PDB file of C-alpha atoms in Angstrom:
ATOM      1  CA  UNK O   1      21.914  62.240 122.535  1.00  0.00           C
ATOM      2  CA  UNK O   2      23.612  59.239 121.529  1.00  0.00           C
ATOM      3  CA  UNK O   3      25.210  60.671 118.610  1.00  0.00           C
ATOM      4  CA  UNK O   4      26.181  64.094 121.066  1.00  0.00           C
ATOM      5  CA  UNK O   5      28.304  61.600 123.677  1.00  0.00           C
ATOM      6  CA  UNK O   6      30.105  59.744 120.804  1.00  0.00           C
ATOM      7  CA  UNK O   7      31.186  63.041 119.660  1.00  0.00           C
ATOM      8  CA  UNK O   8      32.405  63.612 123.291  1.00  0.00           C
ATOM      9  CA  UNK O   9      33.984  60.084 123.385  1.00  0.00           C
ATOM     10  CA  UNK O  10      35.709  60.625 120.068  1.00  0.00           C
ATOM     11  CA  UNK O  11      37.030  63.750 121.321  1.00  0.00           C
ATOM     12  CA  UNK O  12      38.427  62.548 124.929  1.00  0.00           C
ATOM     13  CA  UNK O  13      39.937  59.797 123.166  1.00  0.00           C
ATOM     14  CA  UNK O  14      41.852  62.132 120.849  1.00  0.00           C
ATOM     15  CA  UNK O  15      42.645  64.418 123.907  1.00  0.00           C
ATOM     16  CA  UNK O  16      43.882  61.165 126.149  1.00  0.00           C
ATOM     17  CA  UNK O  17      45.956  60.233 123.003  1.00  0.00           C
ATOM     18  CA  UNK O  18      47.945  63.915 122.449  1.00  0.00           C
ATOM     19  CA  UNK O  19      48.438  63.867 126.603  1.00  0.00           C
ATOM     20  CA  UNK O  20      50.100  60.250 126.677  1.00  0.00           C
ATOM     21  CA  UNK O  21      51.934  61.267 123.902  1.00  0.00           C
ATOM     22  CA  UNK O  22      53.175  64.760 125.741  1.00  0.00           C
ATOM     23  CA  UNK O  23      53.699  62.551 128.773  1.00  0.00           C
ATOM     24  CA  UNK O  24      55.722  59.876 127.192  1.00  0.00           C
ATOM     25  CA  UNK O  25      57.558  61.809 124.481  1.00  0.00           C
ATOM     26  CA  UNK O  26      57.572  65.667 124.905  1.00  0.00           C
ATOM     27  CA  UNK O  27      60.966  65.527 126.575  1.00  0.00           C
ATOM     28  CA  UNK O  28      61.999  64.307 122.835  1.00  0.00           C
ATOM     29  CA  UNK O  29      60.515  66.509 120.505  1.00  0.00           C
ATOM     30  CA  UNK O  30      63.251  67.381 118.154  1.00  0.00           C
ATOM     31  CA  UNK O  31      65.787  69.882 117.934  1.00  0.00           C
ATOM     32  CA  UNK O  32      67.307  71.154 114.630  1.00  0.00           C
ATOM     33  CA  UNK O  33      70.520  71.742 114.139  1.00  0.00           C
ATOM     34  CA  UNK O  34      72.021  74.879 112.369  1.00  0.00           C
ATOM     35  CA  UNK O  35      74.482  74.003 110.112  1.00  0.00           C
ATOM     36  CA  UNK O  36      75.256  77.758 107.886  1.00  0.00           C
ATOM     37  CA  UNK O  37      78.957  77.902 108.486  1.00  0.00           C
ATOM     38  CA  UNK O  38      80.607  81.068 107.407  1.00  0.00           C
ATOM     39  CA  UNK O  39      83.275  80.745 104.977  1.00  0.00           C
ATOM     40  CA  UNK O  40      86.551  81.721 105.136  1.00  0.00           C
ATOM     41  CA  UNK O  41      87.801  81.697 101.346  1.00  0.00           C
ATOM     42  CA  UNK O  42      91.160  81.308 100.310  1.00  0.00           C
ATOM     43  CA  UNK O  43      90.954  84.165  98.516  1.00  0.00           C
ATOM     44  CA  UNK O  44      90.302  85.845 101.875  1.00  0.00           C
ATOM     45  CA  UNK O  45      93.555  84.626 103.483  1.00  0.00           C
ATOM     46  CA  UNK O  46      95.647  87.815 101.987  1.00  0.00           C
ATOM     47  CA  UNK O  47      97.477  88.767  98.955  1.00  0.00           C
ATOM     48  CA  UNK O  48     100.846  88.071  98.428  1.00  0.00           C
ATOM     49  CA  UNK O  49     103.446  91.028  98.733  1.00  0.00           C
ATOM     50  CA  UNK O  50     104.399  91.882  95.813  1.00  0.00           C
ATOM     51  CA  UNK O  51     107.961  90.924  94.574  1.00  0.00           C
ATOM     52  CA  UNK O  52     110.474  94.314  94.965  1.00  0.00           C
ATOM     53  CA  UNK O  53     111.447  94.785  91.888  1.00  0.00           C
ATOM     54  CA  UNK O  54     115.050  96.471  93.020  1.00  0.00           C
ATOM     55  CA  UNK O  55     116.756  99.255  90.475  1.00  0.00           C
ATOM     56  CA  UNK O  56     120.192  99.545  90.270  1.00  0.00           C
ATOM     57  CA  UNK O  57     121.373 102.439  88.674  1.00  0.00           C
ATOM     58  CA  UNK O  58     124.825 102.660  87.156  1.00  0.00           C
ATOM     59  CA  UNK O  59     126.177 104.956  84.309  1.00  0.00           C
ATOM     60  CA  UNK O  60     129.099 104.488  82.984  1.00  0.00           C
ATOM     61  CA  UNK O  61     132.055 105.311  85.269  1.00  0.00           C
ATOM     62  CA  UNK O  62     133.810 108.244  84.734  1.00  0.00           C
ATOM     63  CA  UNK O  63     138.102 108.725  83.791  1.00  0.00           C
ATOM     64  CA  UNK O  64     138.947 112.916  84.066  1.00  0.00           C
ATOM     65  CA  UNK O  65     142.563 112.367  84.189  1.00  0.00           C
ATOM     66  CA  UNK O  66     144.860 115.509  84.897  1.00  0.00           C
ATOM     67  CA  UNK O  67     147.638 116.072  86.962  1.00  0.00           C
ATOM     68  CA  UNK O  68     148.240 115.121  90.586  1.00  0.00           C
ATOM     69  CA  UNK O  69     148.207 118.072  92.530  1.00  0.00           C
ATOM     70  CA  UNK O  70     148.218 118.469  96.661  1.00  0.00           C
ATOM     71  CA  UNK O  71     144.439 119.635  96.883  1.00  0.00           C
ATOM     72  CA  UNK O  72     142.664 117.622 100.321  1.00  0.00           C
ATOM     73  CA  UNK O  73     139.297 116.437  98.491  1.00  0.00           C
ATOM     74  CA  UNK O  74     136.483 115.523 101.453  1.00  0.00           C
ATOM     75  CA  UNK O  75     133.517 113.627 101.458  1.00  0.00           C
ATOM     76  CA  UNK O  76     131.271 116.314 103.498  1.00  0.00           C
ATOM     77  CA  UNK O  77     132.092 118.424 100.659  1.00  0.00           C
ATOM     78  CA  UNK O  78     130.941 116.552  97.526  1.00  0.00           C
ATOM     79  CA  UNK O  79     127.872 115.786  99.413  1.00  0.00           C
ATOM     80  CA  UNK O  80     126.946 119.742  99.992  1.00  0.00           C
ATOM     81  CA  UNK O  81     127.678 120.061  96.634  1.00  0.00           C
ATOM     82  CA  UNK O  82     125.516 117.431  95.199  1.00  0.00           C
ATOM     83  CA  UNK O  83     122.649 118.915  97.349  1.00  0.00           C
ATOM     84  CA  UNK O  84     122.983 122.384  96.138  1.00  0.00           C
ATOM     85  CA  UNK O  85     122.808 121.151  92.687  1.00  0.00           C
ATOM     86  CA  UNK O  86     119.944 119.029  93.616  1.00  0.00           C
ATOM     87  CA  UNK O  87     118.077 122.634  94.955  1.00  0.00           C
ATOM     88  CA  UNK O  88     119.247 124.568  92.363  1.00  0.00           C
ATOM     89  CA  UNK O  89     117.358 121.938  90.067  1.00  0.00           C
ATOM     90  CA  UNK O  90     114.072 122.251  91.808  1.00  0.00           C
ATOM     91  CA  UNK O  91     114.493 119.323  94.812  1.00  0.00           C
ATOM     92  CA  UNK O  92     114.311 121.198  97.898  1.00  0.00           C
ATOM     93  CA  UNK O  93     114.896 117.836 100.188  1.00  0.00           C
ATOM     94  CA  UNK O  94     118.863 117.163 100.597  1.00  0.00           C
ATOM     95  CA  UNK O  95     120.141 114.094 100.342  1.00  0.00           C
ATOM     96  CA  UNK O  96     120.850 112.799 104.091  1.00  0.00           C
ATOM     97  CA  UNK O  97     124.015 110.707 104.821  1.00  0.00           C
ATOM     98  CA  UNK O  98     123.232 107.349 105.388  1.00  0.00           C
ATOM     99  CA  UNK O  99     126.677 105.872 107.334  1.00  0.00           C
ATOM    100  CA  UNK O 100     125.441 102.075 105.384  1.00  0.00           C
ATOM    101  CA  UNK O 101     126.221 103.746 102.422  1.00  0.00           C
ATOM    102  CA  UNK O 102     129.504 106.006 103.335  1.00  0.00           C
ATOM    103  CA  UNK O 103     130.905 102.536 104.062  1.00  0.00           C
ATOM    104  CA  UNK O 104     129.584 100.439 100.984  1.00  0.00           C
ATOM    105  CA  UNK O 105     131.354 104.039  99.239  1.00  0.00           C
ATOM    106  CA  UNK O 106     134.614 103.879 101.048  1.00  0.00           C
ATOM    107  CA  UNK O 107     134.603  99.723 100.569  1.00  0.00           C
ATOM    108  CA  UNK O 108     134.632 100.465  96.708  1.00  0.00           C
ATOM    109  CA  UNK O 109     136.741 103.350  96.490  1.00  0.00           C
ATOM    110  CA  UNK O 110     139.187 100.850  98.598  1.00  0.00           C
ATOM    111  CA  UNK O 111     138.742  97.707  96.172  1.00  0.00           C
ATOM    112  CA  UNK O 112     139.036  99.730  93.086  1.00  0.00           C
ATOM    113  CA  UNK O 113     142.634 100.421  94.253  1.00  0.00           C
ATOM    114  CA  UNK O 114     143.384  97.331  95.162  1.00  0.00           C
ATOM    115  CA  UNK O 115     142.263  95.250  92.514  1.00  0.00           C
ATOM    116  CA  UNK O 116     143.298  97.841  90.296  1.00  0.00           C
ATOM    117  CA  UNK O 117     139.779  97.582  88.322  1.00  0.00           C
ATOM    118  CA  UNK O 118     137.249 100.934  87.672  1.00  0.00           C
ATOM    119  CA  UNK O 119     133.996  99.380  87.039  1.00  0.00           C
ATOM    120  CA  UNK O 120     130.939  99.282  88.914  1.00  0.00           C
ATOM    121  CA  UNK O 121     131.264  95.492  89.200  1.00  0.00           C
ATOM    122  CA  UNK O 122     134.424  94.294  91.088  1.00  0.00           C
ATOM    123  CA  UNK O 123     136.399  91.050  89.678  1.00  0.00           C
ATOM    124  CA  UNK O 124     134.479  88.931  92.300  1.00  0.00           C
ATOM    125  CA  UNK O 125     131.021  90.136  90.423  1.00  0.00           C
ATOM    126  CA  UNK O 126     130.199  92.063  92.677  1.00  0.00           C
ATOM    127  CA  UNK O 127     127.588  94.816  91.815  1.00  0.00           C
ATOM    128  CA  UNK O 128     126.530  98.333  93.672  1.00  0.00           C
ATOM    129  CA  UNK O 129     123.373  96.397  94.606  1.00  0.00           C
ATOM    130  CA  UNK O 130     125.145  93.492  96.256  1.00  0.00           C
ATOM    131  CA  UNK O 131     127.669  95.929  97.824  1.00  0.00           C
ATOM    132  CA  UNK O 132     125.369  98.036  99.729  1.00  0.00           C
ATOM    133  CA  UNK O 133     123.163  94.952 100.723  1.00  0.00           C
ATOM    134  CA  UNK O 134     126.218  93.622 101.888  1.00  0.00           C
ATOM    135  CA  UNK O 135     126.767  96.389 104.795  1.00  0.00           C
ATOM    136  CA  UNK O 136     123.153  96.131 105.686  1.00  0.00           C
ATOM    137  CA  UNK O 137     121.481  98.663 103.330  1.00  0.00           C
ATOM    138  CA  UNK O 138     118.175  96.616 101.845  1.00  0.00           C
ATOM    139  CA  UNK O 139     117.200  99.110  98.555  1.00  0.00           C
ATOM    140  CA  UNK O 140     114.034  99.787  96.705  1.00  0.00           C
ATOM    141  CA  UNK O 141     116.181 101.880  94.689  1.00  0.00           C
ATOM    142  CA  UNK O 142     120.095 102.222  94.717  1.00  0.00           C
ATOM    143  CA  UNK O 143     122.859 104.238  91.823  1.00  0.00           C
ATOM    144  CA  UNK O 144     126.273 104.649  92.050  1.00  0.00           C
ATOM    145  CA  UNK O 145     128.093 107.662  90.753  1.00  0.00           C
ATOM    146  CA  UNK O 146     132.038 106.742  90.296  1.00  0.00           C
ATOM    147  CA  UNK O 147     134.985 109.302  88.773  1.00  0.00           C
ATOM    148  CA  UNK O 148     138.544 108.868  88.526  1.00  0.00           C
ATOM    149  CA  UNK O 149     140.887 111.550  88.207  1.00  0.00           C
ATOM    150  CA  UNK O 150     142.673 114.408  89.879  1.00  0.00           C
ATOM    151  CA  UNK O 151     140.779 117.815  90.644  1.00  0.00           C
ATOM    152  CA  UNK O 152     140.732 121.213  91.664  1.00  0.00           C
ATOM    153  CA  UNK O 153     138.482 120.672  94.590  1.00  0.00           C
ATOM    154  CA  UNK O 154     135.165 119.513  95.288  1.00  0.00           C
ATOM    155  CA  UNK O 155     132.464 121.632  93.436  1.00  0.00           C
ATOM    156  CA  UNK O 156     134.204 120.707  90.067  1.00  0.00           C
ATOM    157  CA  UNK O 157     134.041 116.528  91.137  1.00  0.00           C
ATOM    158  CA  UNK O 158     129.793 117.074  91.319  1.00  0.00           C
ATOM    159  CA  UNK O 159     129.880 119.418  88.476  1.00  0.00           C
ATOM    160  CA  UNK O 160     131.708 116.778  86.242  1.00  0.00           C
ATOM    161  CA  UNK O 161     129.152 114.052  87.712  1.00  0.00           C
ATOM    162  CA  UNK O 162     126.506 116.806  86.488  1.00  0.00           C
ATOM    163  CA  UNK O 163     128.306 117.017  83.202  1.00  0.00           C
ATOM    164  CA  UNK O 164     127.200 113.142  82.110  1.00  0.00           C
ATOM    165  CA  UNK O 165     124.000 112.440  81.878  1.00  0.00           C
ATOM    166  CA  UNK O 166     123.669 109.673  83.630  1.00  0.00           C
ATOM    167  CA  UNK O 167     125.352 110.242  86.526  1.00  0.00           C
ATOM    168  CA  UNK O 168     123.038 113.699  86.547  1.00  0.00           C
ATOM    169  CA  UNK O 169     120.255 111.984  86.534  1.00  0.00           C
ATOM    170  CA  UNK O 170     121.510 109.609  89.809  1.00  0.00           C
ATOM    171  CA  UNK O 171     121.845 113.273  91.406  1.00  0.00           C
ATOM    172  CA  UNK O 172     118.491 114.671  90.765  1.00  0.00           C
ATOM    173  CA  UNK O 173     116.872 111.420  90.937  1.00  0.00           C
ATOM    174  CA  UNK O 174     113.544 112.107  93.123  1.00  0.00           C
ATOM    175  CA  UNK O 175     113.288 108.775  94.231  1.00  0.00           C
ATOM    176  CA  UNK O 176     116.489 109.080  96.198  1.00  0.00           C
ATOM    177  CA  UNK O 177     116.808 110.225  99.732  1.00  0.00           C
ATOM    178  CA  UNK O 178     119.717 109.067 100.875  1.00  0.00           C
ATOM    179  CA  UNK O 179     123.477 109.107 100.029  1.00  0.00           C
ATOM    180  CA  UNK O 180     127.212 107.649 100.852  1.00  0.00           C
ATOM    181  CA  UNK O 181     129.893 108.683  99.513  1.00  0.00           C
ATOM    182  CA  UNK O 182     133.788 108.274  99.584  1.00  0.00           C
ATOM    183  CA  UNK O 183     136.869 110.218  97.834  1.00  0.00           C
ATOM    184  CA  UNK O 184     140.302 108.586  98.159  1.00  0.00           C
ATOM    185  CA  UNK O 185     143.601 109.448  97.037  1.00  0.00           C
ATOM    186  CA  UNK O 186     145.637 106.494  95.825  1.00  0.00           C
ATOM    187  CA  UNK O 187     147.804 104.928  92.598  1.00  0.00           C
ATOM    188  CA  UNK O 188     145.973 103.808  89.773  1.00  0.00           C
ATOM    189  CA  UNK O 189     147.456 102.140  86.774  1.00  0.00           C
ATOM    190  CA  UNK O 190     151.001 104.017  88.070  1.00  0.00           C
ATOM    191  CA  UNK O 191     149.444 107.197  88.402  1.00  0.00           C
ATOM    192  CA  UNK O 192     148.662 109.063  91.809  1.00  0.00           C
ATOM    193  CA  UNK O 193     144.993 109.655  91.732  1.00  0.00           C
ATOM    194  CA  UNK O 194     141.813 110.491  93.131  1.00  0.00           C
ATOM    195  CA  UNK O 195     138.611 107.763  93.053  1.00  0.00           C
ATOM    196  CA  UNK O 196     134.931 109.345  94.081  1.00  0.00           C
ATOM    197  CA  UNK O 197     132.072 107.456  94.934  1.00  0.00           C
ATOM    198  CA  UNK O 198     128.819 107.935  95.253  1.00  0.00           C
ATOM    199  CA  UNK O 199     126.085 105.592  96.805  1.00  0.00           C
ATOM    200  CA  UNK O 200     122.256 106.823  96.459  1.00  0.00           C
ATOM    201  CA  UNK O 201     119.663 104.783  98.194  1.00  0.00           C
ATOM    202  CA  UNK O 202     115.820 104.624  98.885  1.00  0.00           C
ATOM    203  CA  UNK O 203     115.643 102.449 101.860  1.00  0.00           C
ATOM    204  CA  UNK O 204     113.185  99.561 101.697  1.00  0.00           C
ATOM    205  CA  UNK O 205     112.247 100.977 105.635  1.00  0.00           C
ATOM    206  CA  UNK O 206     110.889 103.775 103.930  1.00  0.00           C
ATOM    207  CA  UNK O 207     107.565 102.126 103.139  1.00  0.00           C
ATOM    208  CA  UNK O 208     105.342 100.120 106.345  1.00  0.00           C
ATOM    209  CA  UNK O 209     105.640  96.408 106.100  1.00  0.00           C
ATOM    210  CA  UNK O 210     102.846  94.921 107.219  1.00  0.00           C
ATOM    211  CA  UNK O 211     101.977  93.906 110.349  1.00  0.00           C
ATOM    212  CA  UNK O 212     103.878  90.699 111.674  1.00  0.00           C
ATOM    213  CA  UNK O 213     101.955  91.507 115.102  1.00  0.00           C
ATOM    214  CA  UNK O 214      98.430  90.948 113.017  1.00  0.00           C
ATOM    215  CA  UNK O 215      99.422  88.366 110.419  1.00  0.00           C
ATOM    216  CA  UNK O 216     100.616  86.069 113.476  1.00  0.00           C
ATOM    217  CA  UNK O 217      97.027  87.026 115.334  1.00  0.00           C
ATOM    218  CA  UNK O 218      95.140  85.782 111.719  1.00  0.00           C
ATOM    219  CA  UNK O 219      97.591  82.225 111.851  1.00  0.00           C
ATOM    220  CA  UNK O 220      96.749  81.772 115.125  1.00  0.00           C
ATOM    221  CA  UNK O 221      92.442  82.186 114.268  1.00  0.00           C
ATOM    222  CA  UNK O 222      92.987  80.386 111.470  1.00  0.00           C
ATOM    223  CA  UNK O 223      94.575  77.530 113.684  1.00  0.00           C
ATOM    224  CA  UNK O 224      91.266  78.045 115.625  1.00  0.00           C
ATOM    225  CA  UNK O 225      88.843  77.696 112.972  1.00  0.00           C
ATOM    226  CA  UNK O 226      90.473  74.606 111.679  1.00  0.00           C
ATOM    227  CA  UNK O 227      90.140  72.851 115.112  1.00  0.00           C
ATOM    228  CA  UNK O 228      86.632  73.807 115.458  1.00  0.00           C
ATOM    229  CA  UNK O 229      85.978  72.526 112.094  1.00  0.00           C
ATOM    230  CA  UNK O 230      87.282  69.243 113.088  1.00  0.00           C
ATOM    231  CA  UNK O 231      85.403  69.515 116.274  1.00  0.00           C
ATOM    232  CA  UNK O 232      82.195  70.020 114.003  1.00  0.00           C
ATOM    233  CA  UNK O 233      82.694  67.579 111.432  1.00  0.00           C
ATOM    234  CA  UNK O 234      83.087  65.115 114.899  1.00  0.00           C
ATOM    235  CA  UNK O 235      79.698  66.280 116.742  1.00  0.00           C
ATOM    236  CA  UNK O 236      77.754  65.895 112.792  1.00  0.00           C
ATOM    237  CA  UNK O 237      78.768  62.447 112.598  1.00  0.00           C
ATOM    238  CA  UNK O 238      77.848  61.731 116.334  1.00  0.00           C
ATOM    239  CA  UNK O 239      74.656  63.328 115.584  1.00  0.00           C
ATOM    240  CA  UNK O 240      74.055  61.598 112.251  1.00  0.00           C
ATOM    241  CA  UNK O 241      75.028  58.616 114.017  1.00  0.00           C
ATOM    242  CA  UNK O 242      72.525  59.040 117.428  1.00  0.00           C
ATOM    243  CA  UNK O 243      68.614  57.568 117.265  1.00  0.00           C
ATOM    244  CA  UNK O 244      66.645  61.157 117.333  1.00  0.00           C
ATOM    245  CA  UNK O 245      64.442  59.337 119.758  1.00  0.00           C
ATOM    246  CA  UNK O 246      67.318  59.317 122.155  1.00  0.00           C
ATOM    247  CA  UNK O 247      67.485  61.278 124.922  1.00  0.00           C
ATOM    248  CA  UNK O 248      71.128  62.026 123.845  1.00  0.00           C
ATOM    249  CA  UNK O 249      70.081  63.768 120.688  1.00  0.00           C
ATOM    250  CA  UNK O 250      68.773  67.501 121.535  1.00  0.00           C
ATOM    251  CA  UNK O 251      71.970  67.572 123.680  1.00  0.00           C
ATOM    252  CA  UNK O 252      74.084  67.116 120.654  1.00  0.00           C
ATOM    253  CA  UNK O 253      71.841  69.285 118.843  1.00  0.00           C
ATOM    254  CA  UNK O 254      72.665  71.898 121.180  1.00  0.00           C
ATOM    255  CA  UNK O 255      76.432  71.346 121.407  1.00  0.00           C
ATOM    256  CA  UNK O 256      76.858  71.328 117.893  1.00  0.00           C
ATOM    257  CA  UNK O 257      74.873  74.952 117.631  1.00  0.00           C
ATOM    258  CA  UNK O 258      77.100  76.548 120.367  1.00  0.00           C
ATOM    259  CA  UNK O 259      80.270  75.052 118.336  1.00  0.00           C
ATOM    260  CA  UNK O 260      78.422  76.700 114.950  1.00  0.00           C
ATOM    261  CA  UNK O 261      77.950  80.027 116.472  1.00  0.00           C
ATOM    262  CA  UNK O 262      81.483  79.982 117.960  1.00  0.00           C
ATOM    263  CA  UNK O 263      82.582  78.643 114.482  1.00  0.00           C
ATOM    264  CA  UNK O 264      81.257  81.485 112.775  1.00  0.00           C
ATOM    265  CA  UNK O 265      82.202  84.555 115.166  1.00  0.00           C
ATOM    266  CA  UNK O 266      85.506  83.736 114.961  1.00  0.00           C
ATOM    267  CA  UNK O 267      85.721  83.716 110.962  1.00  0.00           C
ATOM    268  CA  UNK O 268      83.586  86.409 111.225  1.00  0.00           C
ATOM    269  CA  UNK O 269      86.164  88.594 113.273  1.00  0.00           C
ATOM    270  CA  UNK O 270      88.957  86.635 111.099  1.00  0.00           C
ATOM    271  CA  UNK O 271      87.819  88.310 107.959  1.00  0.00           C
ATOM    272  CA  UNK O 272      87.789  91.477 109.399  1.00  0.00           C
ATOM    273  CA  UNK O 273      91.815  91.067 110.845  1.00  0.00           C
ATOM    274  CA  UNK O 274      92.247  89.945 106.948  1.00  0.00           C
ATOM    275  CA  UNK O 275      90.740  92.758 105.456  1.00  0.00           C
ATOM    276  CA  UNK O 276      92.864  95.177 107.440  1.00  0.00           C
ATOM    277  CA  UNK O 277      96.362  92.959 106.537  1.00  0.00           C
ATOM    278  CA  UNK O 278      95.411  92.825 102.974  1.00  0.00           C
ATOM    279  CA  UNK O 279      94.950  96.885 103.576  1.00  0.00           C
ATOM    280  CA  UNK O 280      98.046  97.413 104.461  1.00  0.00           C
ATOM    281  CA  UNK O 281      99.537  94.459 101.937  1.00  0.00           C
ATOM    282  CA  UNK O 282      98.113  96.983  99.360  1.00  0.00           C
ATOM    283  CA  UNK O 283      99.753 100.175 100.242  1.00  0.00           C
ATOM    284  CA  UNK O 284     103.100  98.439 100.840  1.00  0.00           C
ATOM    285  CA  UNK O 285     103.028  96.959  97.204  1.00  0.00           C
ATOM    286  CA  UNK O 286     102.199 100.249  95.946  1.00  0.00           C
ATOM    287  CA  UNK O 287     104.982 102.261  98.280  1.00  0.00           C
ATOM    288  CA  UNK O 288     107.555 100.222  96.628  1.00  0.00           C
ATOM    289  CA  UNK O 289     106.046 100.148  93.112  1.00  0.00           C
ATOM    290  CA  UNK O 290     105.149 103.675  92.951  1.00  0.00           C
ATOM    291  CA  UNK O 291     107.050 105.822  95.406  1.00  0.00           C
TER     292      UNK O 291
END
């Protein structure tokens, strides 16, 4: 019997001892603190556009001769022409006139008599690419077709173009989609004359750029995950730095875990706004690359 009640004692004791400590301290049992943040690699942050490599293609410009005669050359003309030789060669999409280029055409046509030059690049140095950037045409691909000369009208200026080689292959180029063009009477070197020009052109607005709309939403996230960062790194140390006996501490337990889980939605959704950017990064690079 007496060995039966200090069994009981033993055991009250050990009861009385896990209530005091439920009454004193259960209000402090600890909290843990999750600390898995998500991680937004720099490799995440998108790829870099690609650099356009820009063609500019230029044969060698072209000097007919003959004699002046009173044939009216017009530009409407040349460019029918060119696009039935393009169809007759297989390319059933004409080339459309793009008034950028008509200008940059008649601006050369224009210099060339004035200067008194017949190159593709003026005395100033400047080139067909800089002259049709220069009235607002940005390229992926640009050629210019020149001929000097006198003729008997319009389907014999493209079929001399289709005569050279080079200046053929600015005609039936695939790439193309677009043309200017100019033909100008005027004296050159003494002699009355006609010049012809011809701009070709793949606009750069012919492949999507990405999306400023969504690359401006990602900046402004990652803006947001940096300050929550900061915000984290601030609660850790106030944690680290707080007794865990303190009736302080599950409070910053559970502050820091709400900043966590907002922490890591928002990189979370991040990644996903990245993934479409780079998407679109991707076919934009290839567009201009490969179209």
């Amino acid at each position: 019997m007496n060995q039966f009640l200090k069994l009981l004692i033993r055991i009250a004791v050990v009861a009385l001892i896990f209530a005091g400590f439920y009454y004193f301290f259960g209000d402090f049992i600890l909290k843990t603190y999750n600390d898995n943040l998500e991680k937004l690699e720099e490799t995440d942050l998108g790829d870099i556009i690609n650099e356009i490599k820009k063609e500019v293609l230029a044969p060698s410009p072209l000097n007919i001769g003959g004699q002046p005669n009173q044939i009216v050359l017009v530009k409407s003309k040349i460019i029918a022409e060119t696009n039935i030789q393009r169809y007759n060669n297989g390319l059933l999409l004409p080339l459309i006139e793009n008034a950028k280029l008509s200008q940059a055409a008649l601006a050369k046509a224009n210099d060339m008599f004035a200067k008194q030059y017949f190159e593709h690049v003026s005395p100033t140095g400047v080139g067909p690419g800089d002259l049709v950037k220069s009235y607002g045409y940005e390229y992926i691909v640009t050629g210019e077709n020149l001929i000097l000369g006198n003729f008997k009208d319009e389907k014999e200026v493209v079929q001399l173009w289709m005569d050279s080689p080079g200046h053929r292959a600015n005609i039936l180029n695939e790439r193309f989609t677009e043309i200017g063009v100019a033909i100008v009477k005027g004296t050159y070197k003494g002699q009355t004359a006609w010049i012809g020009v011809q701009e070709f052109g793949l606009s750069l607005s012919s492949c999507d750029q990405p999306s400023e709309s969504l690359k401006g939403q990602i900046d402004l996230n990652q803006d947001s995950i940096d300050q929550l960062l900061l915000q984290l790194n601030a609660k850790k140390a106030e944690l680290e730095s707080t007794n865990r006996r303190s009736p302080q501490y599950n409070k910053l337990v559970d502050e820091y875990n709400q900043l966590v889980k907002e922490y890591n939605k928002l990189v979370q959704e991040t990644k996903i706004l990245i993934l479409q950017y780079n998407n679109q990064i991707n076919a934009f690079n290839e567009c201009v690359s490969d179209t």
